[in-house]
mmCIF file of C-alpha atoms in Angstrom:
data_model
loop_
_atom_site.group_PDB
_atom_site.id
_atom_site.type_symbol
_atom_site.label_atom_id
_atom_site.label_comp_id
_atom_site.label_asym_id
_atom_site.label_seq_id
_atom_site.Cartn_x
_atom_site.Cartn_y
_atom_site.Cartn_z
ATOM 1 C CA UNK Q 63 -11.592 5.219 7.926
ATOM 2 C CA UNK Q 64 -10.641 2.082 9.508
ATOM 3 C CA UNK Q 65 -8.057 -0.567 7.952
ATOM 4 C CA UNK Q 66 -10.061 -2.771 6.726
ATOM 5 C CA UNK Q 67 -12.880 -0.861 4.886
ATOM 6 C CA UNK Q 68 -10.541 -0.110 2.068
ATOM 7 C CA UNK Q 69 -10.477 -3.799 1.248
ATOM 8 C CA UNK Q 70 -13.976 -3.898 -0.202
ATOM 9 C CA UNK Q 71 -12.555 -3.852 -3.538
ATOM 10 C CA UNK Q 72 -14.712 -3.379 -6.935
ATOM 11 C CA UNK Q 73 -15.163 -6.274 -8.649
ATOM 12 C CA UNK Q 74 -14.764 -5.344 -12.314
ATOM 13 C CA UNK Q 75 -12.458 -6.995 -13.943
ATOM 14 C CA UNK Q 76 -8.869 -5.703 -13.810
ATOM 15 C CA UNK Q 77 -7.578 -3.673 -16.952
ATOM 16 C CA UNK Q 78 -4.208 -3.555 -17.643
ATOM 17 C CA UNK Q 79 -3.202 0.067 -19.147
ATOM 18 C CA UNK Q 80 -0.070 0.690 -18.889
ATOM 19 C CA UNK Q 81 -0.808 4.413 -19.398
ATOM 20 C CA UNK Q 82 -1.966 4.923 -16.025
ATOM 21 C CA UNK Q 83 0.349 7.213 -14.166
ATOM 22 C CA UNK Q 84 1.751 6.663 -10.719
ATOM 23 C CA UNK Q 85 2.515 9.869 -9.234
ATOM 24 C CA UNK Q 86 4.176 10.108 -5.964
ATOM 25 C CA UNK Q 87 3.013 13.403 -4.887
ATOM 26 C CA UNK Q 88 1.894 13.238 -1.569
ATOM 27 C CA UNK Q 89 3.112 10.237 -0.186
ATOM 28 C CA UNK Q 90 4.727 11.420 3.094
ATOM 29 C CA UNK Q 91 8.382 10.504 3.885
ATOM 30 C CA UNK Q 92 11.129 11.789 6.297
ATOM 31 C CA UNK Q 93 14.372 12.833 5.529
ATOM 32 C CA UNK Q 94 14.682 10.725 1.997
ATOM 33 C CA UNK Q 95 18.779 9.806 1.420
ATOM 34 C CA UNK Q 96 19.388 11.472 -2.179
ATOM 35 C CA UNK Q 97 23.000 8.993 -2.442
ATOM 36 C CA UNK Q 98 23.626 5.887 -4.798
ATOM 37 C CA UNK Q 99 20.290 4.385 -5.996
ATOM 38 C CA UNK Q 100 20.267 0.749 -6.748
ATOM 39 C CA UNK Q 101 19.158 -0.997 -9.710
ATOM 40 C CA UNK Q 102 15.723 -2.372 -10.081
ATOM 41 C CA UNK Q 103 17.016 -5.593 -8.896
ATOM 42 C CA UNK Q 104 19.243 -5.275 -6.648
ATOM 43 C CA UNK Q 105 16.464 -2.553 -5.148
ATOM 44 C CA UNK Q 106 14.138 -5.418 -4.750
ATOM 45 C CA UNK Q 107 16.360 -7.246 -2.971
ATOM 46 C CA UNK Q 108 17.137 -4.791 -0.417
ATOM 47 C CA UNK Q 109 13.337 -4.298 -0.109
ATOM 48 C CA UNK Q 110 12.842 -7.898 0.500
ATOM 49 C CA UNK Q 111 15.457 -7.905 3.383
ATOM 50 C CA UNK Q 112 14.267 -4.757 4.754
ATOM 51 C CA UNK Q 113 10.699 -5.949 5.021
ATOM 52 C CA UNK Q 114 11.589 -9.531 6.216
ATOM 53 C CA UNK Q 115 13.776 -8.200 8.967
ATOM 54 C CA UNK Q 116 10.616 -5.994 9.766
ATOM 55 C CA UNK Q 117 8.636 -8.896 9.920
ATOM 56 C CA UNK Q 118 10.777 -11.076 11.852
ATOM 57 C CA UNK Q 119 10.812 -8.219 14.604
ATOM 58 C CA UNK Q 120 7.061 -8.807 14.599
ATOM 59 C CA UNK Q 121 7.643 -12.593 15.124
ATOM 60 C CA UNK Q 122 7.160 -13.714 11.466
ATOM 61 C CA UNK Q 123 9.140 -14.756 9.038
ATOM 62 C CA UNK Q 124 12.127 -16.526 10.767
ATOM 63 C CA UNK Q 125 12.744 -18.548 7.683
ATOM 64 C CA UNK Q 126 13.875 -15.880 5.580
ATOM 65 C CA UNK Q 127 12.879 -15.497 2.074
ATOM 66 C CA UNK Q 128 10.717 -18.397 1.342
ATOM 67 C CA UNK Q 129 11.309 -18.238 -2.914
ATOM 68 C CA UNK Q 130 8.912 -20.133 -4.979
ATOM 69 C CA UNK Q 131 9.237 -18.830 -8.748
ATOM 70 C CA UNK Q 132 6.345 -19.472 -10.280
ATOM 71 C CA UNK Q 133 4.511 -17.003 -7.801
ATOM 72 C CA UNK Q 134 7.051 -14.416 -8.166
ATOM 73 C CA UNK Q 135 5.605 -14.131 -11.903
ATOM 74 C CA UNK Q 136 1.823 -14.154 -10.474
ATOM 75 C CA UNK Q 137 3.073 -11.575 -8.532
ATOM 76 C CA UNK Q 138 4.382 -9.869 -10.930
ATOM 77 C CA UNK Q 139 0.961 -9.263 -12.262
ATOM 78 C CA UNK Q 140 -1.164 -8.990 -9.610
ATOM 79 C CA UNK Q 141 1.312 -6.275 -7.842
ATOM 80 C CA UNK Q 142 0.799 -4.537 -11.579
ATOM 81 C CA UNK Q 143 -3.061 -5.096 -11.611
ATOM 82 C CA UNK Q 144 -3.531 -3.903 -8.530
ATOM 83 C CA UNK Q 145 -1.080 -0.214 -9.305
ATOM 84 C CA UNK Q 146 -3.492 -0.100 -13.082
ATOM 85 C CA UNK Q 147 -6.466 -0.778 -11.567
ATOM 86 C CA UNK Q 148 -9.019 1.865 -12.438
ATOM 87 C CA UNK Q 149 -10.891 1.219 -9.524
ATOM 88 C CA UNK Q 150 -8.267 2.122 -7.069
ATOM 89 C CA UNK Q 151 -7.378 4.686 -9.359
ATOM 90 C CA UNK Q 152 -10.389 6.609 -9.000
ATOM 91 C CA UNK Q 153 -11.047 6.365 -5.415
ATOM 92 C CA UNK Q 154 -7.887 6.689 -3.872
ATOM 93 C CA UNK Q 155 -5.168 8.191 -6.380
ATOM 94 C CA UNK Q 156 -5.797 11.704 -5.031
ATOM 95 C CA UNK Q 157 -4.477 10.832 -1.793
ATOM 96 C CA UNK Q 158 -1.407 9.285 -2.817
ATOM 97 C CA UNK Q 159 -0.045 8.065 0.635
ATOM 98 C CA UNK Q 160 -3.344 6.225 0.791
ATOM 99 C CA UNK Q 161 -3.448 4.838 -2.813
ATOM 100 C CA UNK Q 162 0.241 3.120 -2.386
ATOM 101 C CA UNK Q 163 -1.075 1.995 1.293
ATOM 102 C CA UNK Q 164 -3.480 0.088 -0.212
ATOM 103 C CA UNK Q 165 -2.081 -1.200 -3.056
ATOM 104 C CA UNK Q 166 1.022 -2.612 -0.562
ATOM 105 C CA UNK Q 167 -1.334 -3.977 1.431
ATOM 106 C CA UNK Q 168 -3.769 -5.440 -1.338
ATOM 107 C CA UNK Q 169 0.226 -7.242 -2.273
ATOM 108 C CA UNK Q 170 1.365 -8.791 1.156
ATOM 109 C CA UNK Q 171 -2.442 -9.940 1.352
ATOM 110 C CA UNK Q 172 -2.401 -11.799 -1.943
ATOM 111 C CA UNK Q 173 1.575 -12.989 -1.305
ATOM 112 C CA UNK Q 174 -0.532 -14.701 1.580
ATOM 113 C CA UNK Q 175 -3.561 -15.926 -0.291
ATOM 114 C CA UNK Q 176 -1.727 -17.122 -2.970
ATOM 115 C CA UNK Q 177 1.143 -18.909 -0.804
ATOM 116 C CA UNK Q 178 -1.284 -20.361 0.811
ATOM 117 C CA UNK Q 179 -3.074 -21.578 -2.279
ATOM 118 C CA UNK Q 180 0.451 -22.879 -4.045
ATOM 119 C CA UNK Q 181 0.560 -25.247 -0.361
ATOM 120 C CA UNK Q 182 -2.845 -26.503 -1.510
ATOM 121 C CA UNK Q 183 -2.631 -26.389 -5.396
ATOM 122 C CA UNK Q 184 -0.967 -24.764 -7.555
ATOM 123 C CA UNK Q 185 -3.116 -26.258 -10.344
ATOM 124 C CA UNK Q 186 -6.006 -23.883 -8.967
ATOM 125 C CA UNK Q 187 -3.877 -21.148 -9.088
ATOM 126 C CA UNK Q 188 -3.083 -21.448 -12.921
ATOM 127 C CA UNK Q 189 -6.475 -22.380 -13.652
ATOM 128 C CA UNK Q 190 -7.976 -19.275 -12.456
ATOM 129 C CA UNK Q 191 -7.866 -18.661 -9.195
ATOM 130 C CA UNK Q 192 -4.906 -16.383 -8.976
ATOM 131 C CA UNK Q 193 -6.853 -14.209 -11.400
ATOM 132 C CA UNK Q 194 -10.220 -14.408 -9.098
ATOM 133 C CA UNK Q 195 -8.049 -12.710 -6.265
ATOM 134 C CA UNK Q 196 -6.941 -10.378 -8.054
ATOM 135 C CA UNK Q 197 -10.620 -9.663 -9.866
ATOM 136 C CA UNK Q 198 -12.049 -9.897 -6.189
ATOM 137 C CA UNK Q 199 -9.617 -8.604 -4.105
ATOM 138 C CA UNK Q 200 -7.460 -10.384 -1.595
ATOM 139 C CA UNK Q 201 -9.430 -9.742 1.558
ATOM 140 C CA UNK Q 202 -12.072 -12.632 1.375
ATOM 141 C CA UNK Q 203 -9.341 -15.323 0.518
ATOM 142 C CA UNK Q 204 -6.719 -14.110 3.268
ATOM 143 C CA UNK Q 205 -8.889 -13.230 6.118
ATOM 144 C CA UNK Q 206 -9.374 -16.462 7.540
ATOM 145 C CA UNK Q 207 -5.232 -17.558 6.863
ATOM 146 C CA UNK Q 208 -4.275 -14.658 9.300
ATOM 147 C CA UNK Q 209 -6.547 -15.185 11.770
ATOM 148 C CA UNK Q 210 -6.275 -19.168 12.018
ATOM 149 C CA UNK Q 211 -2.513 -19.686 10.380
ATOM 150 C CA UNK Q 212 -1.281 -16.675 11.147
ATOM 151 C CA UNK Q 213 -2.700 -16.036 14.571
ATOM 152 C CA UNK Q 214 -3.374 -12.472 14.124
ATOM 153 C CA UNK Q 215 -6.332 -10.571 15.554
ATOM 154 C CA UNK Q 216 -7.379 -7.432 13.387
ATOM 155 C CA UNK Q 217 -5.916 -5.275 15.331
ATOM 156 C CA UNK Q 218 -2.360 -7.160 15.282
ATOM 157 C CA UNK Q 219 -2.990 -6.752 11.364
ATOM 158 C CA UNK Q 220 -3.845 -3.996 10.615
ATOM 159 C CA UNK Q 221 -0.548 -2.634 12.753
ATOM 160 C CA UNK Q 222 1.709 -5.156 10.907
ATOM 161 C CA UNK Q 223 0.147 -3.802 7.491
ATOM 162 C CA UNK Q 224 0.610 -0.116 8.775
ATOM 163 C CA UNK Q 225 4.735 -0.795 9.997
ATOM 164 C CA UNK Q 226 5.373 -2.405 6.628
ATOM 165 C CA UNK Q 227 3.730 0.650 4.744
ATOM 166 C CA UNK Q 228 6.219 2.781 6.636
ATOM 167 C CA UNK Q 229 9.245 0.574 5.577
ATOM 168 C CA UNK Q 230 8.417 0.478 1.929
ATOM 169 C CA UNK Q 231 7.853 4.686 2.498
ATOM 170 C CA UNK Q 232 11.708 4.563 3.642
ATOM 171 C CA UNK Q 233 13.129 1.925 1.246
ATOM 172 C CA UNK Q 234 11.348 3.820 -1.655
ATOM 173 C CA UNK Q 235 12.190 7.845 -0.450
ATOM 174 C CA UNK Q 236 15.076 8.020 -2.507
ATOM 175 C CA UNK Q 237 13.406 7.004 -5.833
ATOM 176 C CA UNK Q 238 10.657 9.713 -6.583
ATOM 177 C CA UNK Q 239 13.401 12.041 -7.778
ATOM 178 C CA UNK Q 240 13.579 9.413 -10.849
ATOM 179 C CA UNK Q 241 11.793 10.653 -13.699
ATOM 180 C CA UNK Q 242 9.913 7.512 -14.241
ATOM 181 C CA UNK Q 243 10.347 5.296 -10.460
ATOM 182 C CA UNK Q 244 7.515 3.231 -11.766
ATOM 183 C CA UNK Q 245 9.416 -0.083 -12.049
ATOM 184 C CA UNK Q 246 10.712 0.915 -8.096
ATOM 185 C CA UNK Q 247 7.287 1.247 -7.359
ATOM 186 C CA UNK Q 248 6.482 -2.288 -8.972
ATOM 187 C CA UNK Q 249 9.638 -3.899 -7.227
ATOM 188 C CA UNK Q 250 8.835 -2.854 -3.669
ATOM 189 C CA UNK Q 251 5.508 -3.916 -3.717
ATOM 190 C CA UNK Q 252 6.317 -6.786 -5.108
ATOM 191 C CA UNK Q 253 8.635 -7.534 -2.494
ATOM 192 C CA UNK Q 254 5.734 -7.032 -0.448
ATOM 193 C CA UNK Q 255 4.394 -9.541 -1.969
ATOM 194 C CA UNK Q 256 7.181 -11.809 -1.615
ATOM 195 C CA UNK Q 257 6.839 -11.213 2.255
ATOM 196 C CA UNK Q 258 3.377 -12.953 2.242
ATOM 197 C CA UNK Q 259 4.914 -15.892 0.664
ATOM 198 C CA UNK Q 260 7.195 -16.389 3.036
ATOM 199 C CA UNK Q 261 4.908 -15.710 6.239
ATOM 200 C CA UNK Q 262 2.211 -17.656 5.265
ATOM 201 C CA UNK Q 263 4.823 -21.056 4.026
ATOM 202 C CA UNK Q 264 6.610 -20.544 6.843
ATOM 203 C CA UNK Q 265 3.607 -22.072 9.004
ATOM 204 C CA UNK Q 266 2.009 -24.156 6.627
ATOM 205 C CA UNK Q 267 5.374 -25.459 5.334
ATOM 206 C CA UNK Q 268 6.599 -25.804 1.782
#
């Protein structure tokens, strides 16, 4: 299955259960590091450098960490939409290395869609359209901001989606052993997240 069929997304509306497990079984990593873990915090942080230096190897991203806070808390809840949402859930969750792949890449898309949307208005944003992506799915809004603002064939994309998936995989090895990694699992992706933010302001300015 190519990249971007799994971005045909259901468009029921999003519930949030916070019941829904996460597992990690499955998810393939190499040699995990078992030493110190971080915090939740200062984990995302080190997730946010790690993918940022990623995608400034890639030739995006030169800026940094483009912070805007009032997406980090849409973020925040599409990142946790998208990890509930039954949909996903039920098609993917019994492949787990596929399931998180599309969930990070459902959050750099939407870090896009919705940086791009804050450089526009963030009025729309707050007045429903953050929620629309998420309901949707990001593909529709973002498609057009990485091929014309991004410069990015499909190809190009779905590579940079794939390297980042195997980042987050390394950042987040050493965390399954938690009992409950769920809020690692939020932070990471979020950070993915974050990384769409900063690619996407980064050529369309702040």
């Amino acid at each position: 299955m190519g990249f971007f069929d799994f971005f045909k997304k259901n468009s029921k509306k999003v519930s949030f259960d916070a019941n829904v497990s996460l597992s990690p079984e499955g998810v393939g990593v190499n040699e995990p590091d078992h030493g110190e873990l971080s915090s939740p915090t200062v984990f995302y942080t080190e997730c946010a450098m790690a993918f940022h230096e990623y995608a400034q190897a890639q030739g995006y991203a030169h800026r940094g960490v483009v912070f805007i806070p009032e997406l980090i808390a849409l973020g925040q809840k599409a990142v946790l939409a998208y990890l509930q949402d039954p949909f996903l859930t039920f098609e993917y969750s019994s492949d787990h290395d596929t399931y998180y792949y599309i969930i990070n890449s459902f959050a750099l898309q939407t870090g896009i869609a919705y940086g791009a949307a804050w450089h526009q208005s963030y009025t729309d944003l707050e007045n429903g359209l953050a929620d629309q992506i998420i309901q949707d799915g990001p593909w529709e809004y973002v498609e057009p901001l990485f091929r014309d603002d991004l410069a990015m064939i499909k190809e190009q994309f779905e590579q940079f989606g794939r390297g980042l998936y195997e980042v987050w995989k390394k950042q987040h090895a050493p965390y399954w052993v938690l009992n409950d990694p769920r809020q690692y699992t939020l932070n990471a992706t979020l950070a993915s997240f974050q990384l769409g933010v900063s690619m996407i302001l980064e050529k369309l300015g702040y």
